mmCIF file of C-alpha atoms in Angstrom:
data_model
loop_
_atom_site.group_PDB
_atom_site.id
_atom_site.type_symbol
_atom_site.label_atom_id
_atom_site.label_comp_id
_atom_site.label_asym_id
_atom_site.label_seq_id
_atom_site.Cartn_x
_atom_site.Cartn_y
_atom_site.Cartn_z
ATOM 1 C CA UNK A 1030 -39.690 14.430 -3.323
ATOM 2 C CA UNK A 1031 -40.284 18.476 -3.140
ATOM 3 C CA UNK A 1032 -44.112 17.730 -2.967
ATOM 4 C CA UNK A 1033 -43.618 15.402 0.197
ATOM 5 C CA UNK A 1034 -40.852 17.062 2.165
ATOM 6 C CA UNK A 1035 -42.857 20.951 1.544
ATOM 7 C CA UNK A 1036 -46.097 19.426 3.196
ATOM 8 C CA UNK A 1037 -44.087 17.519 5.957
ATOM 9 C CA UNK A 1038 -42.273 18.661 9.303
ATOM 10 C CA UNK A 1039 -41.273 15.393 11.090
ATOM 11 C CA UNK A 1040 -41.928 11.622 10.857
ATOM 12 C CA UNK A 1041 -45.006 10.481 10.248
ATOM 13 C CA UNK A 1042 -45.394 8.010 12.664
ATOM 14 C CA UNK A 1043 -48.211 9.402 14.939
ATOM 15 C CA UNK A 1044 -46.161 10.058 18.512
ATOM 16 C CA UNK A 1045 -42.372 10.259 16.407
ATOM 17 C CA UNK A 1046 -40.994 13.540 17.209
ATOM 18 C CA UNK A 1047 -38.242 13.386 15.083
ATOM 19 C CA UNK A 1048 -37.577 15.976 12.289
ATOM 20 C CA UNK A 1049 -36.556 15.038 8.975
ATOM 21 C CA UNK A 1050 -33.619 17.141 9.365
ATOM 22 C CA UNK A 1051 -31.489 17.362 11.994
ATOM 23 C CA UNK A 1052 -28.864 19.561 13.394
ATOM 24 C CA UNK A 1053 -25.679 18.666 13.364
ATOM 25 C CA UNK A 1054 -24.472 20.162 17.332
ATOM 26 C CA UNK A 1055 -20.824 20.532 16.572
ATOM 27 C CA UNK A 1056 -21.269 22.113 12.671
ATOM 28 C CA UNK A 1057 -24.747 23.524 12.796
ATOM 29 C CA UNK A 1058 -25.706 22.013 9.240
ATOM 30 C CA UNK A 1059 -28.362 20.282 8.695
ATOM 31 C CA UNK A 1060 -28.458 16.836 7.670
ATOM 32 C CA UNK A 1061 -30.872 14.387 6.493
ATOM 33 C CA UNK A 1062 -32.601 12.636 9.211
ATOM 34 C CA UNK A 1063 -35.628 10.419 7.071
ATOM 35 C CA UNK A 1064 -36.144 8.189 4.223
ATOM 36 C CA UNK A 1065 -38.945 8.197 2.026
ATOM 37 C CA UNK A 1066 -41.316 4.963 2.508
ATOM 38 C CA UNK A 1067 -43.427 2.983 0.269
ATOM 39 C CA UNK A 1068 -47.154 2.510 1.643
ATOM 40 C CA UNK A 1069 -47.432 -0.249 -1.200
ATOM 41 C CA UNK A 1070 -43.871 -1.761 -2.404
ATOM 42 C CA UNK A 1071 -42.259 -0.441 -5.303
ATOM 43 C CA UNK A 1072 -41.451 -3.879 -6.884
ATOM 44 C CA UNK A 1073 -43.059 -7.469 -6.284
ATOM 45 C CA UNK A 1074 -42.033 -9.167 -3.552
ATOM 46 C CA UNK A 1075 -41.870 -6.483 -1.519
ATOM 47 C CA UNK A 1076 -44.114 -5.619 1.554
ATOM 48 C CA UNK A 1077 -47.394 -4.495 1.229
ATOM 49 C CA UNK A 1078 -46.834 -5.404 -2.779
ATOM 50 C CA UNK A 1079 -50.092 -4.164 -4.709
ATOM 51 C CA UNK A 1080 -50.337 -5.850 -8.010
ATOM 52 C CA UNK A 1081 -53.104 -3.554 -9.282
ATOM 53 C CA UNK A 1082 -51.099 -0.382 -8.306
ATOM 54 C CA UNK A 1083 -49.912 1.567 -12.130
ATOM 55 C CA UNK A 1084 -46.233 2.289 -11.791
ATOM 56 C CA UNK A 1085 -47.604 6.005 -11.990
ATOM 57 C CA UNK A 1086 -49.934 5.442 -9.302
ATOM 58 C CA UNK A 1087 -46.707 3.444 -7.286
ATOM 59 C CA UNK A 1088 -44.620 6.508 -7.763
ATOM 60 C CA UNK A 1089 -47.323 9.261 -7.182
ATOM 61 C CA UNK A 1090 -47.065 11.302 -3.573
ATOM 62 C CA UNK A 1091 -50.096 9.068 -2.246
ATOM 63 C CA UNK A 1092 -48.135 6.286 -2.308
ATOM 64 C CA UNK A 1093 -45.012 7.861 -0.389
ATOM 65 C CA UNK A 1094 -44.400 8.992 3.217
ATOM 66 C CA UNK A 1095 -41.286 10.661 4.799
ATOM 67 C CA UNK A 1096 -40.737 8.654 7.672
ATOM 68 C CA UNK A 1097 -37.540 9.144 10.294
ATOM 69 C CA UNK A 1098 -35.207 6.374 9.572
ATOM 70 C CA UNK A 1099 -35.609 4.101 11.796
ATOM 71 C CA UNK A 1100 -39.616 3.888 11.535
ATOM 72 C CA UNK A 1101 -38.914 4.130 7.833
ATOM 73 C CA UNK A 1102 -36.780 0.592 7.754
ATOM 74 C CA UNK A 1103 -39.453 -0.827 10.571
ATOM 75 C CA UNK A 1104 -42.520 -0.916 8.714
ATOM 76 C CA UNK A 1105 -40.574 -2.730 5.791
ATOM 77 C CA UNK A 1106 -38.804 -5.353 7.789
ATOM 78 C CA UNK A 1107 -42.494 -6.249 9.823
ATOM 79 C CA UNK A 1108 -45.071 -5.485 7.353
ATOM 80 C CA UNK A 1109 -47.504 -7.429 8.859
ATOM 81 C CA UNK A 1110 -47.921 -5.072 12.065
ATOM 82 C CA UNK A 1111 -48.030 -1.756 9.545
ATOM 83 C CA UNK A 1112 -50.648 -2.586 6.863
ATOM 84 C CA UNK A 1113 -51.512 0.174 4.407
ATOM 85 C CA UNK A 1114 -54.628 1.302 5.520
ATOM 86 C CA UNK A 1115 -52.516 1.983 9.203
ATOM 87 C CA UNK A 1116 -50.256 3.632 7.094
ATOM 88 C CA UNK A 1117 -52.636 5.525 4.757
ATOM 89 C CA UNK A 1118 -53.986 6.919 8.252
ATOM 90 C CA UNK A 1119 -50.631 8.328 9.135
ATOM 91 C CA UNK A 1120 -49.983 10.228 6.191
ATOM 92 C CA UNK A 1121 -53.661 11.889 6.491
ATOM 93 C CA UNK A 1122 -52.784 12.590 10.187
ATOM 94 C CA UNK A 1123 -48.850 14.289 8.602
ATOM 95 C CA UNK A 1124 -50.566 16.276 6.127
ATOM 96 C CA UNK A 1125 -53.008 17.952 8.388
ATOM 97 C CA UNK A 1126 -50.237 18.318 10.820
ATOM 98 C CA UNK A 1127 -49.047 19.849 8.015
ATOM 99 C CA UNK A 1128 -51.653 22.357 7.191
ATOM 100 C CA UNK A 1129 -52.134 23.378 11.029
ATOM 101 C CA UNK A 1130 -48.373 24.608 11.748
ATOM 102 C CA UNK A 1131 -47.618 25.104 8.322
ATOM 103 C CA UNK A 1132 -44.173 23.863 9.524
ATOM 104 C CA UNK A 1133 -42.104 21.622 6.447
ATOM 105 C CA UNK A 1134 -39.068 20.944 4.837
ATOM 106 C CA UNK A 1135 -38.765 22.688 1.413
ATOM 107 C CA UNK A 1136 -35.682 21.045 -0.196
ATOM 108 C CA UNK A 1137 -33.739 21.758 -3.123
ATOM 109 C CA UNK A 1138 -32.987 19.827 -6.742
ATOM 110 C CA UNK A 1139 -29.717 18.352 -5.190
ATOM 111 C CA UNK A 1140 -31.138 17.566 -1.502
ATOM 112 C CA UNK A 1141 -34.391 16.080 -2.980
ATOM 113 C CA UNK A 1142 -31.769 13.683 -4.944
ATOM 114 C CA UNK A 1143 -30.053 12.732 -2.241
ATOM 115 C CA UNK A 1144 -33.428 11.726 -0.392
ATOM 116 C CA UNK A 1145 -34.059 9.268 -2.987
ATOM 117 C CA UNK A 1146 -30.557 8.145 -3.200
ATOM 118 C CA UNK A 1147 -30.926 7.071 0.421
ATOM 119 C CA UNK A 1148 -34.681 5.938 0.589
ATOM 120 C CA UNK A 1149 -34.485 3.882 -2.629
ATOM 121 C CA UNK A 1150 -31.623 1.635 -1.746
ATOM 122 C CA UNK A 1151 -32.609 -2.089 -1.120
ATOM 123 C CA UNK A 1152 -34.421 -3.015 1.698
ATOM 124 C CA UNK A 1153 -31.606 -5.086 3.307
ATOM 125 C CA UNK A 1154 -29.409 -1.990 2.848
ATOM 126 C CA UNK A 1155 -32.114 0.588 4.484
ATOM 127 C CA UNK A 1156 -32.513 -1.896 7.278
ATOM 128 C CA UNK A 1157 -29.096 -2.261 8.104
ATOM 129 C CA UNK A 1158 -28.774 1.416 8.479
ATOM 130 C CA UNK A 1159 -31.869 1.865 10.304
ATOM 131 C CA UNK A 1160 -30.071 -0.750 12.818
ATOM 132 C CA UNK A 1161 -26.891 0.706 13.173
ATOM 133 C CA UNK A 1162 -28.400 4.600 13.680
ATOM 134 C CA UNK A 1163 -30.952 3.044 16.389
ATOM 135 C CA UNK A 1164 -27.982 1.110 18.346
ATOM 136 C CA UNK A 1165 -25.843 4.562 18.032
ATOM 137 C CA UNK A 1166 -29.023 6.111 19.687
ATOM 138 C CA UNK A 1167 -28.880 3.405 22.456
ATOM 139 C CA UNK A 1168 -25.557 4.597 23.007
ATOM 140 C CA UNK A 1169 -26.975 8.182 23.351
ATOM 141 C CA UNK A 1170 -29.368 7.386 25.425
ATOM 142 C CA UNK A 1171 -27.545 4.801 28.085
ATOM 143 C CA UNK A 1172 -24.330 7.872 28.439
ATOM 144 C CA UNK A 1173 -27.167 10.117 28.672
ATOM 145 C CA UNK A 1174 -29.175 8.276 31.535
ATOM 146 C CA UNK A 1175 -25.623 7.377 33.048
ATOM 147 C CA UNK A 1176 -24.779 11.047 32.962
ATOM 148 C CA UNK A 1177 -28.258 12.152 34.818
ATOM 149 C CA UNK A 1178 -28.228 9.520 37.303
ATOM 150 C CA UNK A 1179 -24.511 10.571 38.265
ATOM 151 C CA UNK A 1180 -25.613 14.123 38.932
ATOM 152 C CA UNK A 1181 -29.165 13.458 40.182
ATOM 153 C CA UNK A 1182 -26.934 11.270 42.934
ATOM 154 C CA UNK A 1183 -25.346 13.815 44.421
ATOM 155 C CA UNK A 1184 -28.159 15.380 46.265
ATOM 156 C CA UNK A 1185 -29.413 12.075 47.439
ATOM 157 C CA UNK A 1186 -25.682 11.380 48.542
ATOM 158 C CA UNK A 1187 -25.718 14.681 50.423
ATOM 159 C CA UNK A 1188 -28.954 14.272 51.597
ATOM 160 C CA UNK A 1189 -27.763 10.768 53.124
ATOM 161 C CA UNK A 1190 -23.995 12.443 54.461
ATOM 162 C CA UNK A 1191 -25.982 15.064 56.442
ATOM 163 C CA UNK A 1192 -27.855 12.264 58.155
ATOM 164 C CA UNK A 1193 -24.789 9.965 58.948
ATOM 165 C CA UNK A 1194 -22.851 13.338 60.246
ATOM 166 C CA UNK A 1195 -25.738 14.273 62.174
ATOM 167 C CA UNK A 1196 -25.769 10.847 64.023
ATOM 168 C CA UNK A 1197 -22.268 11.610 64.625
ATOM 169 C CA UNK A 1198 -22.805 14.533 66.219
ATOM 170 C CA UNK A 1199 -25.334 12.924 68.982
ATOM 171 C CA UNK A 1200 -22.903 10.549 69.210
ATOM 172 C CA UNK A 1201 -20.302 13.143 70.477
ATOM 173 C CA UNK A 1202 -21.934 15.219 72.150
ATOM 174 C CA UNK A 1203 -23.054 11.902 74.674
ATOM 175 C CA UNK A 1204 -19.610 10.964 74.771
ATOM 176 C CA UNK A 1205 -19.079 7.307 75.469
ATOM 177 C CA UNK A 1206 -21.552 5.197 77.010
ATOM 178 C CA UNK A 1207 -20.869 2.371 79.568
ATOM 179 C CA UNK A 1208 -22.328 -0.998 80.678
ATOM 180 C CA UNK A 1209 -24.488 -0.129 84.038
ATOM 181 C CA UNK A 1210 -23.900 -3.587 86.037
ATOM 182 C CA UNK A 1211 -19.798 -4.378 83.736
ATOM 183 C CA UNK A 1212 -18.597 -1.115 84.283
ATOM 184 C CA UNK A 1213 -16.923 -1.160 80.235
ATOM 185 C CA UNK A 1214 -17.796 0.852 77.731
ATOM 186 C CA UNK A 1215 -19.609 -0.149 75.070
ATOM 187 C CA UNK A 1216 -19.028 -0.695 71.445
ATOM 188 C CA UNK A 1217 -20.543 -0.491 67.836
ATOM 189 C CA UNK A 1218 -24.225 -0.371 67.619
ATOM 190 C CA UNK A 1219 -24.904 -0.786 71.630
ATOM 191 C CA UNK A 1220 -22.647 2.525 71.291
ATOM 192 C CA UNK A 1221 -25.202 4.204 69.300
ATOM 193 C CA UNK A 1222 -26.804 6.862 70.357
ATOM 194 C CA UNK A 1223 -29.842 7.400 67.926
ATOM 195 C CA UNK A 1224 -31.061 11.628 67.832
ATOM 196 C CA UNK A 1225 -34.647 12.547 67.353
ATOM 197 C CA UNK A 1226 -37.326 10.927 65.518
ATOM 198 C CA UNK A 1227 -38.085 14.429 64.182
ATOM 199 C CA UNK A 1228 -34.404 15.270 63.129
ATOM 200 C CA UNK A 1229 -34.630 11.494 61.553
ATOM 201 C CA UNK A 1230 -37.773 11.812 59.634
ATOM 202 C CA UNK A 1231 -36.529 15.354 57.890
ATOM 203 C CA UNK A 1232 -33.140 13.732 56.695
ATOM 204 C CA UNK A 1233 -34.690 10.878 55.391
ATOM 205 C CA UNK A 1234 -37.078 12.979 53.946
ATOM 206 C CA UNK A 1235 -34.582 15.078 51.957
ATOM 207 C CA UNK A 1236 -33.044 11.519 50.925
ATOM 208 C CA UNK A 1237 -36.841 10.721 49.242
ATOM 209 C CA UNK A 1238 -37.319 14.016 47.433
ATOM 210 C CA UNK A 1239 -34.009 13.265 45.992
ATOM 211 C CA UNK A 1240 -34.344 10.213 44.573
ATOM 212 C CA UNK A 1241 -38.102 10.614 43.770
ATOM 213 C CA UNK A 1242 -36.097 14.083 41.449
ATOM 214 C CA UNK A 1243 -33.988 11.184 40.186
ATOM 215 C CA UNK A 1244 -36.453 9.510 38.662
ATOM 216 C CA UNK A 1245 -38.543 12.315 37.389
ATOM 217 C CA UNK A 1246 -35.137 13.027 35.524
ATOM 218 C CA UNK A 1247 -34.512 9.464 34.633
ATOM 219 C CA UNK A 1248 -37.079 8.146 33.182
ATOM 220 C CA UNK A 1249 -37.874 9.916 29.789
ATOM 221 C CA UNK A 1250 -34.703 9.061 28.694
ATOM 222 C CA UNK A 1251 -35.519 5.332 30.037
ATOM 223 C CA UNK A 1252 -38.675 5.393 27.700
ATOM 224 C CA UNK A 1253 -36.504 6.642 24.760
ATOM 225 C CA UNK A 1254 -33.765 4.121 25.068
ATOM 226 C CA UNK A 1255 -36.632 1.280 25.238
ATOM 227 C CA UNK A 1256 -38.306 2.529 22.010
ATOM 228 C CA UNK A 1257 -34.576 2.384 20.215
ATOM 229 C CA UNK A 1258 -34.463 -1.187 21.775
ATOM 230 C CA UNK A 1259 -37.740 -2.154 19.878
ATOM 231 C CA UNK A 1260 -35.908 -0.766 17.031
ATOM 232 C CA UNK A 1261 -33.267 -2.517 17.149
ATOM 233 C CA UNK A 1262 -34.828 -5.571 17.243
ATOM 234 C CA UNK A 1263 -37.328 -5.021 14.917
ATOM 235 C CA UNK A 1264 -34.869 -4.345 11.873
ATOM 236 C CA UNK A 1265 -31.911 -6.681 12.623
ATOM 237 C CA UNK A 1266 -31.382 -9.959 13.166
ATOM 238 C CA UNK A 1267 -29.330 -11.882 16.075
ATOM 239 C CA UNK A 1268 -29.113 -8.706 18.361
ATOM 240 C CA UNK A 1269 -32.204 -9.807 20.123
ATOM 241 C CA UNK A 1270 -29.893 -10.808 23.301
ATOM 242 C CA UNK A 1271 -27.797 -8.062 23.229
ATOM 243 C CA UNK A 1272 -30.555 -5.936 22.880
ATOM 244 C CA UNK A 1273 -32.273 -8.094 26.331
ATOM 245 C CA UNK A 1274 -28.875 -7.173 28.385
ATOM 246 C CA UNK A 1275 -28.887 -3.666 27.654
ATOM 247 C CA UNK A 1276 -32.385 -3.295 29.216
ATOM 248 C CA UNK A 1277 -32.172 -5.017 31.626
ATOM 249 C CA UNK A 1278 -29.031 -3.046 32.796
ATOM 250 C CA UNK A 1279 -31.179 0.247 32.197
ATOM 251 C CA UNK A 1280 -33.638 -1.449 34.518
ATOM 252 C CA UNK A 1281 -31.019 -2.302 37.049
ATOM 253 C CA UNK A 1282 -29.677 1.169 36.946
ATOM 254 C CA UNK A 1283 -32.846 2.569 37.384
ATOM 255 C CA UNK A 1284 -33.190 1.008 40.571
ATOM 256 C CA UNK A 1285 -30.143 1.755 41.746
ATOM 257 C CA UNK A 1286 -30.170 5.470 41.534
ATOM 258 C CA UNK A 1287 -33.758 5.544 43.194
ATOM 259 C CA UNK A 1288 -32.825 3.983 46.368
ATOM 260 C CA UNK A 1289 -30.837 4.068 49.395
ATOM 261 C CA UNK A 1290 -29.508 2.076 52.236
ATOM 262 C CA UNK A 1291 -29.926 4.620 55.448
ATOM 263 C CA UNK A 1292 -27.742 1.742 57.479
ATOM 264 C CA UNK A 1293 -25.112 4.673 58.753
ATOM 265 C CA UNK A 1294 -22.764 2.020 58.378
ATOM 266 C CA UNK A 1295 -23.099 2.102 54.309
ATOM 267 C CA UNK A 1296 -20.824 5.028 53.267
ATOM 268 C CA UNK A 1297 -20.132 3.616 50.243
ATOM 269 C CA UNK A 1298 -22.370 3.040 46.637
ATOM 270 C CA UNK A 1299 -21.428 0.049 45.754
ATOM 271 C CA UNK A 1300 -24.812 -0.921 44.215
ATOM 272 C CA UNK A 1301 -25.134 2.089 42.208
ATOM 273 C CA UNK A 1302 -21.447 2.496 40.799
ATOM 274 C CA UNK A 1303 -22.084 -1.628 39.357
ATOM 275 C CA UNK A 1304 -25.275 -0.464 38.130
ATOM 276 C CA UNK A 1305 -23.607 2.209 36.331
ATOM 277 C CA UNK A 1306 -20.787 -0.151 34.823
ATOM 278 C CA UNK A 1307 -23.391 -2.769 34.135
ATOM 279 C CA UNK A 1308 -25.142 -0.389 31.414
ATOM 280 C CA UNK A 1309 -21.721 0.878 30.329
ATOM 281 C CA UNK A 1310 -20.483 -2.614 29.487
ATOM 282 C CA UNK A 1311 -23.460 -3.882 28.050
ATOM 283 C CA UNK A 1312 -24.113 -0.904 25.540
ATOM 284 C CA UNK A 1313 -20.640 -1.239 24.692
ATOM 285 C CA UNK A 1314 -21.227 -5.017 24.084
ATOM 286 C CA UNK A 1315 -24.107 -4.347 21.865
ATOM 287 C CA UNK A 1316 -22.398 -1.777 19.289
ATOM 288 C CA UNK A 1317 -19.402 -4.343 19.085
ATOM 289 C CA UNK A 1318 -21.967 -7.243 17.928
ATOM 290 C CA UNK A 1319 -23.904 -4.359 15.802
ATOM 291 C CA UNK A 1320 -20.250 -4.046 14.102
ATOM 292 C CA UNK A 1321 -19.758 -7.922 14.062
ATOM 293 C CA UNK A 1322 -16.912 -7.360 16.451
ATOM 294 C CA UNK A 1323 -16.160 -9.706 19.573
ATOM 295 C CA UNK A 1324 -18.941 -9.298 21.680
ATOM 296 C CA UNK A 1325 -18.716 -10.421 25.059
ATOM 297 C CA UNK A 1326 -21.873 -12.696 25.308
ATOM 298 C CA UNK A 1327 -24.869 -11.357 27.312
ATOM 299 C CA UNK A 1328 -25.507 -13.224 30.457
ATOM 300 C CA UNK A 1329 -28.164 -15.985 30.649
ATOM 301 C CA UNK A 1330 -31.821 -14.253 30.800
ATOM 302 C CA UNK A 1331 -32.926 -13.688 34.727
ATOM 303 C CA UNK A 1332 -37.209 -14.257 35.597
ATOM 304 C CA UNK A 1333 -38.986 -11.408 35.630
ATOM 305 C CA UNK A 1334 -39.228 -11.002 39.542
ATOM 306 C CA UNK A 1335 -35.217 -10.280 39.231
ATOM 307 C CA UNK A 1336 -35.914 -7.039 36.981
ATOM 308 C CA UNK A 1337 -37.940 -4.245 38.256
ATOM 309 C CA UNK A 1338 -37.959 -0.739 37.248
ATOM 310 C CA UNK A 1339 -37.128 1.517 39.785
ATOM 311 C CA UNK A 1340 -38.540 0.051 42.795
ATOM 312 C CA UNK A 1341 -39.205 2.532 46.044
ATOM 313 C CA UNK A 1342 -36.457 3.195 48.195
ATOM 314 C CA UNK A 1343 -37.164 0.761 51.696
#
């Protein structure tokens, strides 16, 4: 355990960021983040079993890769997308990580115990925990995007107040307007008085850079709560649907907060607030059936021309 963690930094997985420690925010301490992996299983049965492996050749460093958790319980619960010479490949590509920052994880007599404690537990057990820490991530991720979206808004709302006040102002400054051959004034849109293209095209405009800043901010945490999605789904069973409604609410939300209706006559956000509760509820929905709680049931599955990710504002 030593050996591994003092030529490793973070999980092997080639594109994983994650550390094998972690900082706790709200103590400082670090905790383990990673589990230990088996390129070939340590007892028959198990995936990538090689029955002309020595139990000293099993054990030895080659045959062992610190992995974050939740890649850790993937490559053991679908085997047949990780063979060992894909995994032989990313330990080659951790070491020489390795030797080029010279960045690892030195741990101690007690701390390398506890790494085995947690990386040698069955593979039902390491699964199940892989699960539960990638559907707390979800719920990370969806408070997270909710959280950006809700500030990112309030420059596009701005953006779109200015213009509706500024139509109001034209609107004034005319002062009522009157049929030519009736003689009575007129009413709702014949009332409008529209102001210049120009002073049009630069409102809208600030409306666009908004929401086009919206999704620049949006959408790495969209790709992060995705790939703890395919987690998800890869290590448990029967949250596949859950799973389904919570991206398609990222989806929906996505949309929502990168567009706007310019109709001066839409005040309101209605489509963005549901959007908003939508991912709420159905993150909320998938920890409860993580927890075998309740679960409200996730709606029927919609085609694919009803889900599109972020579509351009009209």
């Amino acid at each position: 355990m030593k050996r591994l963690y003092a030529t490793a930094f973070r999980c092997g997985k080639p594109g994983c960021k994650k550390p094998l420690y972690k900082m706790n925010n709200e103590t400082g301490e670090w905790i383990l983040n990673s589990n230990v992996a088996h390129i070939h299983a340590r007892s028959e049965g198990g995936p990538r079993w090689n029955p002309e492996m020595t139990e000293e050749e099993n054990r030895s460093a080659e045959n062992l890769m610190p992995l974050c958790r939740e890649h850790a319980a993937e490559i053991d619960a679908t085997p047949e997308h990780y063979p060992p010479t894909t995994l032989r490949e990313w330990k080659q590509q951790q070491l020489a990580e390795y030797h080029a920052v010279q960045k690892a994880w030195p741990i101690n007599d007690d701390e390398a115990t506890e790494v085995a404690a947690q990386s040698f537990g069955t593979q039902r057990d390491a699964a199940t925990a892989a699960g539960a820490a990638a559907v707390a991530a979800v719920a990370r991720y969806a408070g997270r995007l909710v959280e950006i979206s809700r500030r990112e808004r309030r420059a596009a709302a701005d953006a779109a107040r200015a213009w509706r006040e500024m139509n109001a102002r034209w609107s004034r400054s005319i002062g009522p307007l009157f049929d030519l051959e009736t003689g009575e004034r007129l009413k709702g849109d014949e009332a409008m008085v529209r102001p210049p293209q120009r002073d049009t095209e630069q409102c809208w405009s600030a409306v666009q850079t908004a929401l086009r800043a919206a999704r620049t901010a949006m959408e790495p945490v969209v790709t992060d709560l995705m790939g703890e999605l395919g987690t998800v789904k890869a290590v448990t069973n029967g949250l596949g649907p859950w799973c389904d409604r919570v991206e398609r609410a990222t989806r929906d939300l996505m949309t929502a907060a990168t567009s706007w209706d310019m109709d001066p006559s839409a005040a309101d956000d209605r489509m963005w607030c549901d959007a908003v509760a939508g991912l709420e509820q159905a993150s909320r929905a998938l920890g409860a059936a993580c927890r075998g709680e309740s679960a409200e049931a996730p709606p029927p599955q919609r085609l694919p021309s009803d889900s599109r990710l972020g579509s351009s504002p009209a």
